[in-house]
Amino acid sequence: MVFNKSGLWQLVFHLICSVVLTDAMIPVIPGANQKTWTYEVKSLKTYSADESILKFDITIERVSRGVYAISGSFTLNVDVYEDHPFYIEAVAYRSYNGVNDYRILPFKMPRQHIITAFNTFYKDMLMDSVSECSNLPVFEHKLEPPLRKGVYTLEKCQFNQDGFPNHMAEGFYKTEVFGNGYVDWKLTVVTQVEYVH
């Protein structure tokens, strides 16, 4: 099943965005039940096969239970046009105990060009939030190539659970966002979901 904006992928995608980019802007339905869970970010790892092309320097901090702030930057040292090989995709996993038994979830962001991703997922789910705490691109209709080289920063962007589903299975969720083409890179985020007692 490819990415859609419902069910479990919505949570998993929001969790990775919470620590990598931003909170998704999904409306909370008035009168809905209270959330039965909270989450904690356990780890964030970044990798770039060639830091002269793409380099990450991202940190996260816990502000309060279920609320995190992200600061840092990623440096892109090439202008990316639509005919340049710069692809992105994402896969999600879940483990009951977080010990090497992660099972792939039937939700993913299929491999696509980074410009396409900016004009779909980024624009629909992230752009409004990052406009206040970063210098990531902001555009009205679509991002016109190229994606410019430069240092993209996030400064104490804070995120909470307000847009997340009310019920989630306990366990560890691992999301891998990775790319290839000019450079192989990966962001891996592990979060733990627990019931609120």
XYZ file of C-alpha atoms in Angstrom:
197
model
C 0.000 0.000 0.000
C 1.379 3.397 -0.890
C 1.239 6.472 1.351
C -2.144 7.861 2.251
C -3.255 10.413 4.843
C -5.118 8.036 7.131
C -4.455 5.363 9.680
C -1.096 4.317 10.979
C 1.049 5.945 8.312
C -0.324 9.315 9.397
C 1.188 8.825 12.842
C 4.457 7.394 11.606
C 4.899 10.154 9.064
C 4.135 12.784 11.698
C 6.650 11.295 14.088
C 9.465 11.455 11.556
C 8.418 14.962 10.580
C 8.341 15.964 14.232
C 12.027 15.312 14.611
C 13.293 15.821 11.110
C 11.215 18.588 9.630
C 7.988 19.642 11.310
C 4.566 18.773 12.672
C 1.852 17.907 10.172
C -1.141 20.229 10.052
C -4.109 17.879 10.421
C -7.210 19.320 12.074
C -8.343 18.004 15.425
C -12.000 17.027 15.434
C -13.894 18.841 18.221
C -15.276 16.469 20.836
C -13.021 13.581 19.837
C -11.807 11.219 22.537
C -8.679 11.995 24.494
C -5.450 10.393 23.342
C -4.679 7.119 25.051
C -0.952 7.254 24.401
C 2.140 9.393 24.410
C 5.458 9.015 22.619
C 9.120 9.567 23.222
C 11.809 9.965 20.613
C 14.467 7.367 21.306
C 16.979 8.119 18.578
C 17.694 10.124 15.462
C 20.495 9.054 13.165
C 21.636 10.651 9.943
C 23.952 9.387 7.239
C 25.351 10.883 4.062
C 27.706 9.004 1.773
C 29.218 12.299 0.617
C 29.025 15.269 2.975
C 30.459 17.518 0.269
C 27.039 17.147 -1.424
C 24.662 16.734 1.536
C 25.495 17.137 5.215
C 23.223 16.864 8.269
C 23.640 18.511 11.664
C 20.342 17.992 13.483
C 19.554 17.722 17.193
C 16.332 17.200 19.123
C 15.342 17.999 22.675
C 12.380 17.009 24.766
C 10.443 20.073 25.880
C 7.794 18.132 27.820
C 6.005 14.810 27.537
C 5.163 14.328 23.867
C 6.581 17.725 22.864
C 9.936 18.067 21.123
C 12.010 20.826 19.602
C 14.352 20.431 16.691
C 17.297 22.605 15.810
C 20.090 22.271 13.352
C 20.663 22.289 9.659
C 21.272 20.358 6.521
C 23.595 21.643 3.839
C 22.879 20.986 0.181
C 25.832 21.851 -2.025
C 24.213 21.364 -5.446
C 21.243 22.954 -7.185
C 18.723 20.174 -7.889
C 16.725 20.280 -11.129
C 14.001 17.858 -12.226
C 16.342 16.062 -14.613
C 18.968 15.517 -11.902
C 18.994 12.159 -10.098
C 17.890 13.096 -6.576
C 15.299 10.669 -5.201
C 13.583 10.172 -1.847
C 11.415 7.464 -0.257
C 10.329 6.346 3.205
C 9.558 3.047 4.918
C 8.054 2.437 8.362
C 8.519 -0.451 10.801
C 7.115 -1.456 14.193
C 8.541 -3.579 16.981
C 6.845 -4.575 20.214
C 10.064 -4.367 22.246
C 12.506 -2.471 20.037
C 15.014 -5.311 19.851
C 15.852 -6.198 16.257
C 12.426 -7.616 15.460
C 11.080 -4.681 13.516
C 8.435 -5.688 11.025
C 7.760 -3.595 7.988
C 4.418 -1.788 7.977
C 2.255 -1.799 4.849
C 2.658 1.941 4.426
C 5.373 3.784 2.573
C 6.234 6.893 0.662
C 7.166 5.541 -2.766
C 10.423 6.497 -4.419
C 10.078 9.814 -6.219
C 12.084 12.818 -7.272
C 12.778 15.318 -4.479
C 11.065 18.116 -6.458
C 7.899 15.984 -6.674
C 8.062 15.349 -2.930
C 8.342 19.062 -2.211
C 5.300 19.766 -4.394
C 3.150 17.083 -2.744
C 3.990 15.819 0.760
C 6.042 18.817 1.835
C 3.554 21.396 0.552
C 0.478 19.589 1.906
C 1.795 18.518 5.298
C 4.875 20.505 6.277
C 5.286 23.855 4.620
C 2.939 25.902 6.809
C 4.672 24.711 9.952
C 8.276 25.178 8.861
C 7.637 28.637 7.493
C 7.898 30.070 11.033
C 10.943 28.210 12.304
C 13.135 27.517 9.280
C 14.341 28.841 5.968
C 12.996 25.897 3.989
C 11.229 26.876 0.760
C 7.799 28.499 0.959
C 5.790 28.765 -2.263
C 2.194 29.341 -3.344
C 1.534 26.832 -6.111
C 4.603 24.727 -6.729
C 8.314 24.767 -6.167
C 9.906 25.824 -9.406
C 13.222 24.045 -9.949
C 15.881 24.151 -8.939
C 15.879 23.316 -5.265
C 18.659 25.746 -4.463
C 21.880 24.759 -2.805
C 22.443 26.279 0.577
C 22.234 25.739 4.321
C 18.668 24.979 5.444
C 18.154 25.626 9.139
C 15.550 24.812 11.774
C 15.531 26.810 14.994
C 13.758 25.368 18.035
C 10.764 24.151 16.075
C 8.323 22.662 18.596
C 5.868 19.875 17.937
C 3.136 18.139 19.900
C 0.558 15.361 19.537
C -2.464 17.486 18.663
C -2.834 16.235 15.104
C -2.132 12.582 15.862
C -4.695 9.739 16.092
C -6.288 9.129 19.495
C -5.397 5.425 19.644
C -2.110 3.742 18.731
C -0.613 0.352 19.505
C 2.217 0.421 22.028
C 5.683 -0.352 20.791
C 8.631 1.083 18.923
C 8.225 2.705 15.544
C 11.158 3.136 13.211
C 10.938 5.302 10.133
C 13.649 5.422 7.524
C 13.676 8.259 5.026
C 16.375 7.760 2.463
C 17.533 8.999 -0.865
C 19.846 8.192 -3.711
C 21.100 9.598 -6.969
C 23.732 12.283 -6.543
C 24.303 10.972 -3.041
C 23.036 8.139 -0.858
C 21.639 9.415 2.443
C 19.374 8.291 5.256
C 17.492 9.628 8.275
C 16.389 7.038 10.832
C 14.062 7.927 13.687
C 12.947 5.559 16.440
C 10.075 6.522 18.708
C 8.368 4.627 21.518
C 4.598 4.789 21.900
C 3.198 4.069 25.373
C -0.293 4.054 26.814
C -1.114 6.867 29.185
C -1.925 5.372 32.593
